[in-house]
Amino acid sequence: MTPPERTSPVVELADERAARRGLRLFLKRDDLIHPELPGNKWRKLRHNIGPARGHGTLLTFGGAYSNHIRAVAAAGRIHGFATIGVIRGEEHLPLNDTLARAESMGMRLAYMDRATYRRKHEPDVVEALRERWGGFYLLPEGGSNAAAVRGCAELGAEVPGFDVVCCPCGTGGTLAGLAAGLAPGQRAVGFSVLRGGFMTGEVARLQRETYGERRGDWSVEDGFHFGGYARTAPELDAFADDFASRHGIVLDRIYTAKMMFGVLALAERGAFPEGARILAVITG
């Protein structure tokens, strides 16, 4: 059984950097959608919960500070299935706050050396995990699969009336679903938080996996990763601090600060037509 759908509020942001370009800027506060499964974590997990219940156990992957790992642990506790988190690298004790919280919610933790972790979805690695743990429902790192894309498509259906809808991209699932769920005439822009320029291919792959084709009007901005995943820079830190002072909203440096920096930088460059209504999704 799929848990009931949830929605999140939209608020307009008074920011002269957008206003002087003739733009109206809004935030979709998906960080408020669920107290323990905020934002795209809830949307990605919603349609994966039923299969996980059916198997009794969900196994997934993540780094030692992965919000995805913590969200999966919470989902298992709330919805009644066991969880296993396969963590990249060696165990370090005491556990950090993320892993300690996941373990406190009943998640069993395992560790995988980095060389094997790079092959984590290859059949021999998955088979070895099944030999160790028994049967389980396998959820990819970051939670992006076809079920997650369908959950994120529900986000697209919640935001009529906006010309451009923006989101940060880590694994591509949120953008893949968001773009598919938008109405004709709307477009989606994803801001990759990873370097390498591969995100467009990942989003297209997820859409083909889910729908059999590329869907929606969307693109990826690769120029605002600030060095890669979990990397930051003084310019980004200053921007996030200033944003909190202006608007009373704390942006995380891994995802949403990079997106908002990019949105306002594109606005300054004239990338959006005058009069456009721009929505940025705060994914949590």
XYZ file of N, CA and C in Angstrom, residues 5 8 28 30 40 43 149-160 165-167 174-175 177-178 181-182 279 281 283:
90
model
N -0.557 10.803 -0.417
C 0.242 11.895 -0.970
C 0.289 13.067 -0.002
N 3.354 20.484 -0.183
C 4.127 21.460 0.579
C 3.775 22.863 0.113
N 9.285 26.506 -3.367
C 8.443 25.361 -3.009
C 9.091 24.709 -1.796
N 9.497 22.133 0.013
C 9.404 20.692 0.190
C 10.165 20.211 1.422
N 12.554 15.759 -1.276
C 12.590 14.708 -2.286
C 12.791 13.332 -1.668
N 9.276 12.073 -1.477
C 8.743 11.826 -2.816
C 9.392 10.597 -3.456
N 11.070 8.266 -9.546
C 10.734 9.227 -10.597
C 9.229 9.479 -10.616
N 8.432 8.425 -10.467
C 6.976 8.612 -10.442
C 6.559 9.462 -9.250
N 7.217 9.282 -8.119
C 6.913 10.117 -6.960
C 7.262 11.573 -7.193
N 8.371 11.824 -7.844
C 8.777 13.203 -8.118
C 7.935 13.836 -9.216
N 7.325 13.019 -10.079
C 6.408 13.561 -11.079
C 5.192 14.190 -10.411
N 4.825 13.697 -9.237
C 3.717 14.306 -8.492
C 4.055 15.732 -8.077
N 5.328 16.005 -7.849
C 5.767 17.376 -7.571
C 5.464 18.274 -8.758
N 5.762 17.798 -9.970
C 5.480 18.597 -11.162
C 4.014 18.966 -11.277
N 3.140 18.053 -10.905
C 1.703 18.310 -11.000
C 1.221 19.320 -9.969
N 2.031 19.600 -8.932
C 1.628 20.528 -7.862
C 1.972 21.979 -8.170
N 2.651 22.243 -9.276
C 3.186 23.593 -9.476
C 2.723 24.206 -10.801
N 1.421 24.257 -11.049
C 0.961 24.934 -12.269
C 1.206 26.432 -12.170
N 10.752 25.815 -13.342
C 10.822 25.175 -12.030
C 12.221 24.593 -11.883
N 12.903 24.956 -10.794
C 14.305 24.599 -10.603
C 14.456 23.646 -9.426
N 15.439 22.756 -9.526
C 15.747 21.863 -8.415
C 17.230 21.509 -8.445
N 14.979 13.482 -9.026
C 14.014 14.561 -8.805
C 13.736 15.306 -10.100
N 14.781 15.660 -10.833
C 14.578 16.373 -12.098
C 13.865 15.497 -13.110
N 11.620 13.172 -12.661
C 10.194 13.132 -12.387
C 9.537 14.484 -12.510
N 10.173 15.506 -11.943
C 9.628 16.860 -12.000
C 9.336 17.259 -13.434
N 6.368 15.608 -14.939
C 5.083 15.979 -14.365
C 4.626 17.385 -14.677
N 5.477 18.206 -15.282
C 5.091 19.578 -15.600
C 4.127 19.630 -16.778
N 10.176 29.199 -9.994
C 9.963 28.456 -8.755
C 11.205 27.612 -8.476
N 12.711 24.665 -5.933
C 12.267 23.642 -4.982
C 13.333 23.465 -3.903
N 14.545 21.192 -1.507
C 14.320 19.748 -1.433
C 14.553 19.160 -0.052
